[in-house]
XYZ file of C-alpha atoms in Angstrom:
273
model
C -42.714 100.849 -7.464
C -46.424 102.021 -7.467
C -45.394 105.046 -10.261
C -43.723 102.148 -12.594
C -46.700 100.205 -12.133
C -48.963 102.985 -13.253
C -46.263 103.784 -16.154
C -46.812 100.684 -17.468
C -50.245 100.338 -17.438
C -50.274 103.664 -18.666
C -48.422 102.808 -21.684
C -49.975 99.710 -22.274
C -53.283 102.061 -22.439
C -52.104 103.877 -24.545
C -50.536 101.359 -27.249
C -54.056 99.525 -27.123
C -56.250 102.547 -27.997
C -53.337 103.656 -30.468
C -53.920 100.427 -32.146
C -57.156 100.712 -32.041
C -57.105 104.137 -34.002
C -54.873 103.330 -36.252
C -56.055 99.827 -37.137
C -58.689 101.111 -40.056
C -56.709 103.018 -41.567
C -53.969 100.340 -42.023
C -57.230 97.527 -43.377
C -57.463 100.177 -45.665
C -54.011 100.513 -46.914
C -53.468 97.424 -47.050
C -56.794 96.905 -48.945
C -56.050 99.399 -51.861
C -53.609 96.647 -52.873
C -56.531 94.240 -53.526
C -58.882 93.148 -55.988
C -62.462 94.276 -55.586
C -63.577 90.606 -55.866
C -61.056 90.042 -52.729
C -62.315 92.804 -50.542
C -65.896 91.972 -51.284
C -65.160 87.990 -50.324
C -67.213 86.729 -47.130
C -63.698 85.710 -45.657
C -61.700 88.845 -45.312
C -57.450 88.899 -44.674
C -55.517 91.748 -43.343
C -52.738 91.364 -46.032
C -53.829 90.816 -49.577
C -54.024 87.506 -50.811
C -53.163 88.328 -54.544
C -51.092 91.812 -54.550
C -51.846 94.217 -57.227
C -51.433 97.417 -58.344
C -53.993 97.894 -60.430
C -56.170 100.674 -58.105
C -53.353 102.968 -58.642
C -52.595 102.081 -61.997
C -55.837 102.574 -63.454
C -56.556 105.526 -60.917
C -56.606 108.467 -63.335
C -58.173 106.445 -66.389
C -61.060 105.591 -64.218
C -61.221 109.053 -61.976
C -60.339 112.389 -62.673
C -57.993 112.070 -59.871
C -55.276 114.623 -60.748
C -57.775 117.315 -61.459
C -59.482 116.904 -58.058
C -56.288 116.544 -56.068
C -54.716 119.974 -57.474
C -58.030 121.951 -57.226
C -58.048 120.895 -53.328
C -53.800 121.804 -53.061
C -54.721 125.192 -54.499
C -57.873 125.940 -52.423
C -55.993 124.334 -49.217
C -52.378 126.568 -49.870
C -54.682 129.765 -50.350
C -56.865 129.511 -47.847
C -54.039 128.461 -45.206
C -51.789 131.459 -46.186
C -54.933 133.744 -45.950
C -55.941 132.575 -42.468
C -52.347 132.669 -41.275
C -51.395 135.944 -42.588
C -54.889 137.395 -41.286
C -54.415 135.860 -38.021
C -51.140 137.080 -37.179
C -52.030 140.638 -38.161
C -55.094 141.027 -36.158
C -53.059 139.299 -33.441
C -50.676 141.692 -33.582
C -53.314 144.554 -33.501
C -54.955 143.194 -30.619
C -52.291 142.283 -28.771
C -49.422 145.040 -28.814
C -52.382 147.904 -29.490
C -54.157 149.941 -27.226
C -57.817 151.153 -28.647
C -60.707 151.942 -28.242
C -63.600 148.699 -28.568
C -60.466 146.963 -28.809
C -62.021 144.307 -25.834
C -64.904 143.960 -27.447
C -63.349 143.033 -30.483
C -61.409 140.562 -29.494
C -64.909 139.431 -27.067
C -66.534 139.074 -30.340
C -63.865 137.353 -32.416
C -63.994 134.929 -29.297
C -67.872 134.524 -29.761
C -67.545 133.660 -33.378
C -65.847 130.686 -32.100
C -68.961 129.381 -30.191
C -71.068 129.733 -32.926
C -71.493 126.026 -34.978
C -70.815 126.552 -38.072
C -73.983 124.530 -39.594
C -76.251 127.506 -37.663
C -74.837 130.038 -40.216
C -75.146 127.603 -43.577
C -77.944 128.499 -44.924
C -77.755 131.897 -44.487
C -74.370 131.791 -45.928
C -75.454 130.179 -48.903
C -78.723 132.233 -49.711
C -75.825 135.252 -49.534
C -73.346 133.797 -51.720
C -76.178 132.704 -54.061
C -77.476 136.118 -54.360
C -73.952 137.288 -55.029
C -73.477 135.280 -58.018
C -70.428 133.626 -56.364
C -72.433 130.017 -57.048
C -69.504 127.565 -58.298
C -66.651 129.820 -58.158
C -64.027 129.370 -56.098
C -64.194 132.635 -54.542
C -67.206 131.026 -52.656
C -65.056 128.317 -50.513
C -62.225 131.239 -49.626
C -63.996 133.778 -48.685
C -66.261 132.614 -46.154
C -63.021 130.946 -44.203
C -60.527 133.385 -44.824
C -61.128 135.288 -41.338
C -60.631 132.582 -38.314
C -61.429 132.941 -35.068
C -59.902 130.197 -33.945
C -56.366 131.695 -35.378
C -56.921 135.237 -34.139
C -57.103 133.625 -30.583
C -54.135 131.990 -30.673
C -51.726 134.557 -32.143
C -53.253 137.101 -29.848
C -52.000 134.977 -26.624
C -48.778 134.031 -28.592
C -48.057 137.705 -29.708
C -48.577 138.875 -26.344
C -45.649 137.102 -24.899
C -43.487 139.153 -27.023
C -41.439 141.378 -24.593
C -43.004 145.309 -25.608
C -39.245 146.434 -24.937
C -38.089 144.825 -28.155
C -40.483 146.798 -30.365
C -39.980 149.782 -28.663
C -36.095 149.158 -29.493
C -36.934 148.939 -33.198
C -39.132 151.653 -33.086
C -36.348 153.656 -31.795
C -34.294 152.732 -34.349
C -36.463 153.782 -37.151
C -38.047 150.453 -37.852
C -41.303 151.225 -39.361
C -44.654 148.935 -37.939
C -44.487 147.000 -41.093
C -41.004 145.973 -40.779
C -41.520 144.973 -37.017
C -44.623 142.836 -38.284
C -42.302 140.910 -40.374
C -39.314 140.743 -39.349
C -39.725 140.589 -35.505
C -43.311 139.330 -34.651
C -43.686 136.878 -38.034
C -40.341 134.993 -37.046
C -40.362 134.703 -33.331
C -43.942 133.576 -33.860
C -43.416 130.212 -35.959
C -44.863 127.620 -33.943
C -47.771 128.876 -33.755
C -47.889 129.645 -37.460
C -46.660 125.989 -37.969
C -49.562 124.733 -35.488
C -52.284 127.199 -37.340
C -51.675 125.967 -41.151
C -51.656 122.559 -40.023
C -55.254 122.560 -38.695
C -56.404 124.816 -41.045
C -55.030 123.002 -44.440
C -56.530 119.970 -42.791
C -60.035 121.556 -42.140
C -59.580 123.212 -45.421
C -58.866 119.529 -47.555
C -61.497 117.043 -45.337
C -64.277 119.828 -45.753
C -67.471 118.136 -48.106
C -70.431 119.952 -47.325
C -69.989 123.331 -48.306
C -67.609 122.811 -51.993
C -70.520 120.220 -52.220
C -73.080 122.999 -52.463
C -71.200 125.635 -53.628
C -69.353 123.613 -56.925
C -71.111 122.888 -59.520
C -68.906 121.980 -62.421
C -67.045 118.825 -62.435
C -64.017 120.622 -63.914
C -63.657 122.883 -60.462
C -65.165 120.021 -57.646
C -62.247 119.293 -54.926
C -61.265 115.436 -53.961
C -63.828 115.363 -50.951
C -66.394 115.740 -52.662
C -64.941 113.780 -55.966
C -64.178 110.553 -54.128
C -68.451 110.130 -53.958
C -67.995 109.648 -57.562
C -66.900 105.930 -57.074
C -70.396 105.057 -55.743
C -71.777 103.511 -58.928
C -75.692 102.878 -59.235
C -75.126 99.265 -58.928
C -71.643 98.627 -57.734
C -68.638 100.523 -56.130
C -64.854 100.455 -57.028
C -63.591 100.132 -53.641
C -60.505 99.213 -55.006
C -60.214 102.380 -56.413
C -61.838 104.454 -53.727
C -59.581 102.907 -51.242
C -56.300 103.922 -53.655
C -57.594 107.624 -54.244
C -58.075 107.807 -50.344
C -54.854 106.545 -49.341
C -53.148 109.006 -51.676
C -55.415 111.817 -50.761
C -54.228 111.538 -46.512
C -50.943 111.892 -47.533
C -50.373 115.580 -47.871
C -52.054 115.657 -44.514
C -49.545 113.481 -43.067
C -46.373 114.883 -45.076
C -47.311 118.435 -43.643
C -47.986 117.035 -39.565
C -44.802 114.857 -39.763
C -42.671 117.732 -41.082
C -43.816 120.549 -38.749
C -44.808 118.012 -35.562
C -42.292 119.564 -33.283
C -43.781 123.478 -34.039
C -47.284 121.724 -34.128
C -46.950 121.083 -30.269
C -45.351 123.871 -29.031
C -47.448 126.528 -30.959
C -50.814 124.678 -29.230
C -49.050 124.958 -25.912
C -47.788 128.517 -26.676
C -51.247 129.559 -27.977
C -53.353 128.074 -25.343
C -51.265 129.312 -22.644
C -50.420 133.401 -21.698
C -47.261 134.366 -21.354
């Protein structure tokens, strides 16, 4: 009786502070399907009061939106396929590999996650400056292309692969390449899946850095374009609430189709086999 009890009030808990969370981003939905006049009013309605379309109609008249939006799908895809395809190599090094320095390797790929990353910023910028990588887009994939964060977690995931089945490929004539790919890249999936997903989402909310690096309008990704509805005098929310509603989507397209890898890749990359 006493575990039902604490079920429900679990649950209840939990559907309260779900609502909570999910609350402002459902105002805002719902807002980007109002006038401006309407979601300026002193009197404010969840639902609108006079639907319109007109924030996504007049979207790309207004804004630049397509540009921005495919600028930050091509820097996202790159950069995720980078990290991933780093990750799981150096995972695989460091995992099925015996070397030497090959602990404190992996000891220092570990501290690089305890660094913040707005210690190293300036720094990083005074050397990309002096590089002449200053709004290219060679400046937003090279400084993330190396993760830390996805090293560690293919190194405990690779590491659960049994040794005897490389061995048996080996013996068959497989060459190291062809185990990388076909053995270690397939079994390993989930934690792929649960990789990408973080890292195209760090990847497409990042501001700061594209902020400094990008100079040209032409090149500027949809973080740091949606700051372009603040007028001098007056803002489109209207329109800022449309772009942003379109721009969470790939986020959520990508978690809802890979949810099921998402969690087990975390739990077999946190977790040693």
């Amino acid at each position: 009786m006493k575990k039902r009890v604490l079920k429900g009030l679990l649950y209840i808990t939990l559907t309260v502070v779900g609502l909570i969370t999910v609350l402002p981003f459902i105002w805002m939905i719902l807002s980007s399907f109002k006038s401006n006049e309407e979601i300026s009013a002193l009197h404010q309605t969840l639902l609108p009061q006079q639907f319109t379309l007109e924030n996504y109609t007049s979207l790309q008249a207004n804004f630049n939106f397509l540009r921005y939006f495919g600028n930050s799908v091509l820097i996202a895809i790159i950069v995720t396929v980078l990290v991933v395809y780093i990750s799981c190599i150096c995972g695989f090094v460091l995992s099925k590999y015996e070397f030497k320095g090959k602990n404190l390797i992996f000891g220092f790929v570990m501290m690089t996650m305890m660094i913040p990353w707005s210690v190293t910023i300036i720094s990083r910028y005074t050397m990309f400056m002096k590089a002449g990588l200053q709004d290219t887009y060679l400046s937003l994939i090279l400084p993330v292309m190396v993760s830390g964060f996805g090293i560690f977690m293919m190194e405990q995931d690779i590491s659960s692969i049994p040794n005897e089945l490389l061995e048996a490929a080996r013996i068959d004539g497989a060459s190291e390449f062809r185990i990388f790919h076909q053995i270690i890249l397939p079994m390993s999936k989930n934690s792929i899946s649960a990789i990408a997903i973080f890292q195209f989402l760090w990847v497409w909310e990042d501001y700061l850095w594209p902020y400094l690096m990008i100079d040209s309008e032409k090149k500027q990704l949809l973080a740091v374009g949606l700051t372009m509805f603040n007028g001098r005098y007056s803002t489109d929310y209207g329109g800022l609430f449309a772009a942003t509603v379109i721009s969470i989507l790939p986020v959520i397209i990508v978690y809802v189709i890979f949810q099921k890898r998402f969690v087990a890749g975390v739990s077999a990359g946190s977790v040693k086999g």
